[in-house]
Amino acid sequence: MRVMVIGSGGREHAIIKKLRENKTITELYALPGNGGMAKDAVLVDIGAKDIENIKKFALEKAIDFAVVAPDDPLVLGCVDALNEVGVKCFGPKANAAIIEGSKVFSKNLMKKYGIPTAKYEVFTEMDKALAYLEEAPIPTVIKADGLALGKGVIIAMTREEAKDAVVSMMQDKIFGASGSQIVIEEFLEGPEVSVLSFTDGKTLIPMVSSMDHKRALDGDQGLNTGGMGTIAPNPYYTDAVAAECMEKIFLPTIRAMEKEERTFKGCLYFGLMITKDGPKVIEYNCRFGDPETQVVLPLLETDLFTIMQACENGTLNTLDIRFKNENACCVVMASEGYPVKYDKGFEITADELPETAELYIAGAKLDGEKLLTNGGRVLGVVETAASLQEAIEKAYEAVKHVHFGNAFYRKDIGARALLAYKENN
Ligand code: AMP
Ligand code: GLY
């Protein structure tokens, strides 16, 4: 089988490494991938949003199966384009990827089908949004409708901040066209849980839960980032919460999408908040999370490619998907200054890295034999172990063996989760 993976981050590296366990895959390409994946896949210099050239490449190499990992190509219709030329894909078509591509769509879907989420209002006119804010409960949350590189959400702690957020989105267009429509929603409180799931549109199998750490600095301080580390499973996602999510959120969501003639196939990601009134949806993503994938896939026992094929051909109900009863921790090593401004081009080296440690490379490029930093999030260091405590300790031990100029990372990945275990006991 000839397989290609679209995307270039740590998430794609984790997918590629897992796919390599399947021996029916004889050729594996990454479009564009990054230098850190060169040992695991053939790198092809075609950007993830360059759908015309992705299609051409697929035909040229007679690709059998494509995994479209990032949100942009999914929302732009990469799966539709590849399907048209006979290439099977893991990932939703554009009409289903809209569940992430438009917050207005996803909020209206949840309202229509009674799926628990924060109360909200939609605005297309700035004056009306500002007038609404005169009376709205504070804190409040302002969201740009479209994809905004994961940054389109502003939590406003005061009325003034809320108004500034509306003006910056709707008038100053800080998130571009994404801000022409906005959602203003109720501020929810409670621990957050990420649940990725496999679905063929009818059957949905949740993967092991995880917890992201989105802020740049320890103690959840600093700016929002793409994610500075993850742990799995998430202690707040108890069996009782899982059962409630399945009944009130997961199945209703795929059934709703089917009803709307937008059958969702691929990885559906539920960003949940466990509020005192039960779990609520904060956001849907139409894809694997990054860096959630880096802790979830190492715990997957069942063959990933088999699952992806079953999601594509509608036979997910025939599979028995298993996860290891272990814990995983991913510490993201970033470039100092991320997510704002940072230098690149430092050599990445690893000395006597423990054998069990996995490195998933995100922002790196090859320069001859050398691997150089080439992005904000450079790589994720992942360890698994019987206990979360041990997984965290092993991951931080492994971090000591990875070196590059201007490296910085959070020292407290998993700390909140450990506390949750202590509180529960
Ligand atoms: P996003 O960029 O959509 O991943 O959202 C970023 C973060 O904003 C989420 O992970 C939550 O921590 C927070 N957030 C989003 N919506 C709400 C809400 N309604 N109430 C409280 N926090 C929220
Ligand atoms: N880690 C959050 C996301 O992938 O959207």
Coordinates of C-alpha atoms and ligand atoms in Angstrom, one line a residue:
M1 CA 0.0 0.0 0.0
R2 CA 1.1 3.5 -0.8
V3 CA 0.1 6.0 1.8
M4 CA 0.6 9.7 2.2
V5 CA 0.1 11.9 5.3
I6 CA -0.7 15.5 4.8
G7 CA 0.8 17.9 7.4
S8 CA 4.1 18.7 9.1
G9 CA 3.8 18.8 12.8
G10 CA 4.5 16.6 15.8
R11 CA 1.0 15.2 15.4
E12 CA 1.8 14.0 11.9
H13 CA 5.1 12.5 13.1
A14 CA 3.2 10.5 15.7
I15 CA 0.7 9.3 13.1
I16 CA 3.5 8.4 10.7
K17 CA 5.4 6.4 13.3
K18 CA 2.3 4.5 14.3
L19 CA 1.4 3.8 10.6
R20 CA 4.9 2.3 10.2
E21 CA 3.9 -0.6 12.4
N22 CA 1.6 -1.8 9.6
K23 CA 3.6 -4.0 7.3
T24 CA 1.2 -3.7 4.3
I25 CA 2.3 -0.1 3.9
T26 CA 5.2 -0.3 1.5
E27 CA 5.6 3.4 0.7
L28 CA 4.9 6.3 3.1
Y29 CA 5.1 9.9 2.1
A30 CA 4.8 13.1 4.2
L31 CA 3.5 16.3 2.4
P32 CA 5.4 18.4 3.3
G33 CA 6.5 16.7 6.6
N34 CA 9.6 18.1 8.3
G35 CA 13.3 17.2 8.5
G36 CA 12.8 15.4 11.7
M37 CA 10.6 12.8 10.0
A38 CA 13.0 12.0 7.2
K39 CA 13.9 8.6 8.7
D40 CA 10.2 7.6 8.9
A41 CA 8.7 8.9 5.7
V42 CA 9.7 10.2 2.3
L43 CA 9.4 14.0 2.4
V44 CA 7.6 15.7 -0.5
D45 CA 7.8 19.4 -0.8
I46 CA 4.1 20.1 -1.3
G47 CA 2.3 22.3 1.2
A48 CA -0.6 21.0 3.2
K49 CA -3.0 23.5 1.6
D50 CA -1.8 23.0 -2.0
I51 CA -4.7 20.8 -2.9
E52 CA -4.0 20.8 -6.7
N53 CA -0.5 19.5 -6.3
I54 CA -1.5 17.1 -3.5
K55 CA -4.0 15.6 -6.0
K56 CA -1.4 15.5 -8.8
F57 CA 1.1 13.8 -6.6
A58 CA -1.4 11.2 -5.5
L59 CA -2.1 10.3 -9.1
E60 CA 1.5 10.3 -10.1
K61 CA 2.5 7.9 -7.3
A62 CA -0.8 5.9 -7.4
I63 CA -1.4 6.6 -3.8
D64 CA -3.9 4.1 -2.2
F65 CA -4.8 6.0 1.0
A66 CA -4.3 9.5 2.3
V67 CA -4.4 10.7 5.9
V68 CA -5.3 14.4 5.9
A69 CA -4.3 15.6 9.4
P70 CA -4.5 19.4 9.7
D71 CA -7.7 21.5 9.8
D72 CA -7.0 23.8 6.9
P73 CA -6.8 21.2 4.1
L74 CA -9.9 19.4 5.6
V75 CA -11.9 22.6 5.6
L76 CA -10.7 23.5 2.1
G77 CA -11.9 20.2 0.8
C78 CA -8.8 18.1 0.4
V79 CA -10.6 14.9 1.1
D80 CA -13.3 15.7 -1.5
A81 CA -10.6 16.5 -4.1
L82 CA -8.7 13.2 -3.4
N83 CA -11.9 11.2 -3.4
E84 CA -12.8 12.6 -6.8
V85 CA -9.7 11.1 -8.3
G86 CA -10.3 7.7 -6.5
V87 CA -7.9 8.2 -3.5
K88 CA -9.4 6.9 -0.2
C89 CA -8.9 9.1 2.8
F90 CA -9.0 9.3 6.5
G91 CA -10.6 12.6 7.4
P92 CA -14.0 14.3 6.9
K93 CA -15.1 16.0 3.7
A94 CA -15.4 19.8 3.7
N95 CA -19.2 19.7 4.4
A96 CA -18.4 17.8 7.7
A97 CA -15.1 19.6 8.5
I98 CA -17.3 22.7 8.9
I99 CA -17.9 21.4 12.5
E100 CA -14.5 23.0 13.2
G101 CA -14.4 25.5 10.3
S102 CA -17.3 27.5 11.6
K103 CA -18.1 28.1 15.2
V104 CA -21.5 29.5 14.2
F105 CA -22.3 26.2 12.5
S106 CA -21.2 24.1 15.4
K107 CA -23.0 26.2 18.0
N108 CA -26.2 26.1 16.0
L109 CA -25.8 22.4 15.5
M110 CA -25.5 21.9 19.3
K111 CA -28.5 24.1 19.9
K112 CA -30.7 22.3 17.3
Y113 CA -29.9 18.9 18.7
G114 CA -29.8 19.7 22.4
I115 CA -26.0 18.9 22.8
P116 CA -24.7 20.6 26.0
T117 CA -22.6 23.7 25.4
A118 CA -22.2 27.2 26.6
K119 CA -25.1 29.6 25.9
Y120 CA -24.4 32.0 23.1
E121 CA -25.4 34.6 20.6
V122 CA -24.2 35.1 17.0
F123 CA -23.4 38.6 15.7
T124 CA -22.6 39.8 12.2
E125 CA -22.9 43.5 13.1
M126 CA -20.5 45.2 15.5
D127 CA -23.0 47.7 16.9
K128 CA -25.4 44.9 17.9
A129 CA -22.5 42.9 19.5
L130 CA -21.4 46.0 21.5
A131 CA -25.0 46.7 22.6
Y132 CA -25.4 43.1 23.8
L133 CA -22.3 43.4 25.8
E134 CA -23.7 46.3 27.9
E135 CA -25.9 43.7 29.7
A136 CA -24.1 40.4 29.1
P137 CA -22.8 38.5 32.2
I138 CA -19.0 39.0 32.7
P139 CA -16.6 37.2 32.2
T140 CA -17.6 36.4 28.7
V141 CA -16.0 34.6 25.7
I142 CA -15.7 36.1 22.2
K143 CA -15.0 33.7 19.3
A144 CA -14.3 34.5 15.7
D145 CA -16.4 32.3 13.5
G146 CA -13.7 30.7 11.2
L147 CA -10.3 29.1 11.6
A148 CA -7.9 31.5 13.1
L149 CA -4.8 29.3 13.7
G150 CA -6.3 28.2 17.0
K151 CA -6.2 31.8 18.3
G152 CA -9.7 33.1 17.6
V153 CA -10.9 32.9 21.2
I154 CA -10.7 35.8 23.6
I155 CA -11.8 35.3 27.3
A156 CA -12.8 38.8 28.5
M157 CA -12.7 39.3 32.3
T158 CA -14.2 42.8 32.1
R159 CA -16.8 44.5 30.0
E160 CA -14.1 46.8 28.5
E161 CA -12.0 43.8 27.5
A162 CA -15.0 42.2 25.9
K163 CA -15.8 45.3 23.8
D164 CA -12.2 45.7 22.8
A165 CA -12.2 42.1 21.6
V166 CA -15.3 42.7 19.5
V167 CA -13.8 45.8 17.9
S168 CA -10.5 44.0 17.2
M169 CA -12.2 41.1 15.6
M170 CA -15.0 42.9 13.7
Q171 CA -13.4 46.2 12.8
D172 CA -9.7 45.8 13.0
K173 CA -10.0 42.2 11.6
I174 CA -7.2 40.8 13.7
F175 CA -8.2 37.3 12.6
G176 CA -9.0 38.4 9.1
A177 CA -12.3 37.3 7.5
S178 CA -12.8 34.8 10.4
G179 CA -14.0 37.8 12.4
S180 CA -16.8 38.9 10.2
Q181 CA -19.2 36.8 12.2
I182 CA -18.6 36.2 15.9
V183 CA -20.0 34.2 18.7
I184 CA -20.3 35.7 22.2
E185 CA -20.8 32.9 24.7
E186 CA -21.2 32.1 28.4
F187 CA -18.0 31.7 30.4
L188 CA -17.8 28.1 31.7
E189 CA -15.7 26.8 34.5
G190 CA -14.3 23.4 35.3
P191 CA -11.4 21.1 34.2
E192 CA -10.9 20.6 30.5
V193 CA -10.7 17.2 28.9
S194 CA -9.8 16.4 25.3
V195 CA -11.4 13.3 23.8
L196 CA -10.4 12.3 20.3
S197 CA -12.6 9.7 18.6
F198 CA -12.6 7.4 15.6
T199 CA -15.8 7.5 13.6
D200 CA -17.1 6.1 10.3
G201 CA -20.2 8.3 10.6
K202 CA -22.3 5.6 12.4
T203 CA -20.1 4.0 15.0
L204 CA -17.9 6.2 17.3
I205 CA -15.1 4.8 19.4
P206 CA -13.5 7.3 21.8
M207 CA -9.8 7.1 22.2
V208 CA -8.1 7.4 25.6
S209 CA -8.8 10.9 27.1
S210 CA -6.1 13.5 27.5
M211 CA -5.3 16.9 29.0
D212 CA -3.6 19.7 27.0
H213 CA -1.6 22.5 28.6
K214 CA -2.3 25.5 26.3
R215 CA -0.6 28.4 28.1
A216 CA 3.1 29.1 27.4
L217 CA 4.3 29.3 31.0
D218 CA 4.1 27.2 34.2
G219 CA 1.0 27.5 36.3
D220 CA -1.1 28.2 33.2
Q221 CA 0.3 31.7 32.8
G222 CA 1.4 33.5 29.7
L223 CA -0.1 33.4 26.2
N224 CA -2.2 30.7 24.6
T225 CA -0.2 28.4 22.4
G226 CA -0.9 25.4 20.2
G227 CA -0.2 23.3 23.3
M228 CA 2.9 22.9 25.5
G229 CA 2.3 19.4 26.6
T230 CA -0.2 16.7 27.3
I231 CA -0.9 13.7 29.5
A232 CA -3.2 10.8 29.0
P233 CA -5.5 9.5 30.3
N234 CA -7.2 12.6 31.9
P235 CA -8.1 11.9 35.6
Y236 CA -11.2 14.2 35.3
Y237 CA -12.6 11.9 32.7
T238 CA -14.1 9.3 35.0
D239 CA -16.2 6.3 33.8
A240 CA -19.3 8.2 34.8
V241 CA -18.3 11.3 32.8
A242 CA -17.4 9.1 29.9
A243 CA -20.8 7.4 29.9
E244 CA -22.6 10.8 30.1
C245 CA -20.4 12.1 27.2
M246 CA -21.2 9.1 25.0
E247 CA -25.0 9.5 25.6
K248 CA -25.4 13.3 25.6
I249 CA -22.5 14.5 23.4
F250 CA -20.6 12.0 21.2
L251 CA -23.4 9.9 19.7
P252 CA -25.9 12.8 19.4
T253 CA -23.1 14.7 17.5
I254 CA -22.5 12.1 14.8
R255 CA -26.2 11.4 14.5
A256 CA -26.8 15.1 14.1
M257 CA -24.2 15.3 11.4
E258 CA -25.7 12.4 9.6
K259 CA -29.2 14.0 9.8
E260 CA -27.8 17.2 8.3
E261 CA -26.3 15.1 5.4
R262 CA -22.8 15.9 6.6
T263 CA -21.7 12.5 7.7
F264 CA -18.5 12.8 9.6
K265 CA -15.7 10.3 9.0
G266 CA -12.3 10.4 10.5
C267 CA -11.1 11.7 13.9
L268 CA -13.7 13.9 15.7
Y269 CA -12.1 15.8 18.6
F270 CA -14.3 16.9 21.5
G271 CA -12.9 19.7 23.6
L272 CA -14.9 19.4 26.8
M273 CA -15.3 21.2 30.0
I274 CA -16.5 19.2 33.0
T275 CA -18.8 21.9 34.7
K276 CA -20.8 21.5 37.8
D277 CA -23.8 20.9 35.5
G278 CA -22.0 18.1 33.7
P279 CA -19.8 17.9 30.6
K280 CA -20.2 20.6 28.0
V281 CA -18.7 21.0 24.5
I282 CA -16.2 23.9 24.4
E283 CA -15.2 23.1 20.8
Y284 CA -15.2 20.5 18.1
N285 CA -12.1 19.8 16.0
C286 CA -12.4 17.8 12.8
R287 CA -9.0 16.2 13.2
F288 CA -6.5 14.8 15.7
G289 CA -5.2 17.3 18.3
D290 CA -1.7 18.4 18.6
P291 CA -0.1 17.5 21.0
E292 CA -2.9 15.2 22.2
T293 CA -2.1 12.7 19.4
Q294 CA 1.5 12.4 20.8
V295 CA 0.1 10.9 24.0
V296 CA -2.9 9.0 22.7
L297 CA -1.4 7.1 19.8
P298 CA 1.5 5.6 21.9
L299 CA -1.2 4.0 24.1
L300 CA -3.1 2.6 21.1
E301 CA -2.7 -1.2 20.9
T302 CA -4.9 -1.9 17.8
D303 CA -3.3 -1.2 14.4
L304 CA -3.9 2.4 13.4
F305 CA -4.0 1.8 9.6
T306 CA -6.7 -0.9 10.0
I307 CA -8.8 1.5 12.1
M308 CA -8.3 4.3 9.5
Q309 CA -9.4 2.1 6.7
A310 CA -12.5 1.0 8.7
C311 CA -13.4 4.6 9.3
E312 CA -13.2 5.2 5.6
N313 CA -15.2 2.1 4.5
G314 CA -17.8 2.1 7.2
T315 CA -16.8 -1.0 9.1
L316 CA -15.7 0.5 12.4
N317 CA -18.3 -1.6 14.2
T318 CA -16.4 -4.8 13.3
L319 CA -13.2 -3.7 15.2
D320 CA -12.2 -4.3 18.8
I321 CA -10.1 -1.2 19.5
R322 CA -7.9 -1.4 22.5
F323 CA -5.7 1.0 24.4
K324 CA -2.9 0.1 26.9
N325 CA -3.8 0.5 30.5
E326 CA -0.9 2.9 30.9
N327 CA -0.2 6.6 31.2
A328 CA 1.7 8.9 28.8
C329 CA 3.2 12.3 29.1
C330 CA 4.4 14.6 26.3
V331 CA 6.6 17.6 27.1
V332 CA 6.8 20.1 24.2
M333 CA 10.3 21.7 23.8
A334 CA 9.8 25.0 22.1
S335 CA 11.9 28.0 21.0
E336 CA 12.3 30.7 23.7
G337 CA 9.9 33.5 22.8
Y338 CA 7.2 31.2 21.3
P339 CA 4.3 31.9 20.5
V340 CA 5.4 35.5 19.6
K341 CA 8.9 35.8 18.3
Y342 CA 11.8 33.4 18.4
D343 CA 15.1 32.6 16.7
K344 CA 15.5 29.5 14.6
G345 CA 18.3 27.5 13.0
F346 CA 19.9 25.9 16.1
E347 CA 21.2 22.4 15.9
I348 CA 19.1 19.7 17.7
T349 CA 21.0 16.9 19.3
A350 CA 20.2 14.1 21.7
D351 CA 22.7 12.3 23.8
E352 CA 22.0 8.9 25.4
L353 CA 18.3 9.4 25.1
P354 CA 16.5 6.6 27.2
E355 CA 15.4 3.9 24.8
T356 CA 11.8 4.2 25.8
A357 CA 11.6 7.9 25.0
E358 CA 9.9 8.9 21.7
L359 CA 10.7 12.1 20.0
Y360 CA 8.0 13.6 17.8
I361 CA 9.5 16.4 15.7
A362 CA 7.5 19.4 14.8
G363 CA 9.5 22.5 13.9
A364 CA 12.8 21.3 12.4
K365 CA 14.6 21.1 9.1
L366 CA 17.5 19.1 7.7
D367 CA 20.7 20.9 6.8
G368 CA 22.9 18.0 5.4
E369 CA 23.2 15.6 8.3
K370 CA 22.2 18.2 10.9
L371 CA 18.7 18.8 12.2
L372 CA 18.0 22.5 12.9
T373 CA 15.2 24.2 14.8
N374 CA 12.7 25.7 12.4
G375 CA 9.6 26.6 14.4
G376 CA 8.1 27.6 17.7
R377 CA 7.2 24.2 18.9
V378 CA 10.3 22.2 18.0
L379 CA 9.5 18.7 19.3
G380 CA 7.6 16.6 21.9
V381 CA 9.3 14.2 24.2
V382 CA 7.0 11.3 25.1
E383 CA 7.2 8.6 27.7
T384 CA 4.7 6.0 28.9
A385 CA 4.6 4.2 32.2
A386 CA 2.3 2.3 34.6
S387 CA 1.6 5.5 36.6
L388 CA 1.2 9.1 35.6
Q389 CA 3.8 10.1 38.1
E390 CA 6.3 7.8 36.5
A391 CA 5.4 8.8 33.0
I392 CA 6.0 12.5 33.9
E393 CA 9.3 11.8 35.7
K394 CA 10.5 9.7 32.7
A395 CA 9.5 12.4 30.2
Y396 CA 11.4 15.1 32.1
E397 CA 14.4 12.9 32.5
A398 CA 14.4 12.3 28.7
V399 CA 14.1 16.1 28.1
K400 CA 17.5 16.5 29.8
H401 CA 19.0 14.5 27.0
V402 CA 17.7 16.7 24.2
H403 CA 19.6 19.9 23.3
F404 CA 19.1 22.9 21.1
G405 CA 19.8 26.6 21.4
N406 CA 17.0 28.7 23.0
A407 CA 15.1 25.6 24.2
F408 CA 12.3 26.2 26.7
Y409 CA 9.6 24.1 28.1
R410 CA 7.1 24.0 30.8
K411 CA 8.2 22.3 34.0
D412 CA 4.7 21.4 35.2
I413 CA 3.1 19.3 32.5
G414 CA 0.8 16.8 34.3
A415 CA 1.0 18.6 37.7
R416 CA -2.7 19.4 37.7
A417 CA -3.6 15.9 36.7
L418 CA -1.5 14.5 39.6
L419 CA -3.3 16.8 42.0
A420 CA -6.7 15.5 40.7
Y421 CA -5.6 11.9 41.4
K422 CA -4.6 13.0 45.0
E423 CA -8.0 14.8 45.5
N424 CA -9.9 11.8 44.3
N425 CA -8.2 9.4 46.8
Ligands
AMP1 P1 -9.8 27.3 21.5 O1 -8.9 28.3 20.9 O2 -11.1 27.2 20.9 O3 -9.1 26.0 21.7 O4 -10.1 27.8 23.0 C1 -9.1 28.2 23.8 C2 -9.5 28.0 25.2 O5 -10.4 29.0 25.6 C3 -10.1 26.7 25.6 O6 -9.3 25.6 25.7 C4 -10.8 27.1 26.9 O7 -9.8 27.0 27.9 C5 -11.1 28.5 26.7 N1 -12.6 28.6 26.4 C6 -13.2 28.5 25.2 N2 -14.5 28.7 25.4 C7 -14.8 28.9 26.7 C8 -15.9 29.1 27.5 N3 -17.1 29.2 27.0 N4 -15.8 29.3 28.8 C9 -14.5 29.2 29.4 N5 -13.4 29.0 28.7 C10 -13.5 28.8 27.4
GLY2 N1 -4.2 20.9 21.2 C1 -5.4 21.5 20.7 C2 -5.7 21.3 19.3 O1 -5.1 20.5 18.6 O2 -6.6 22.0 18.8

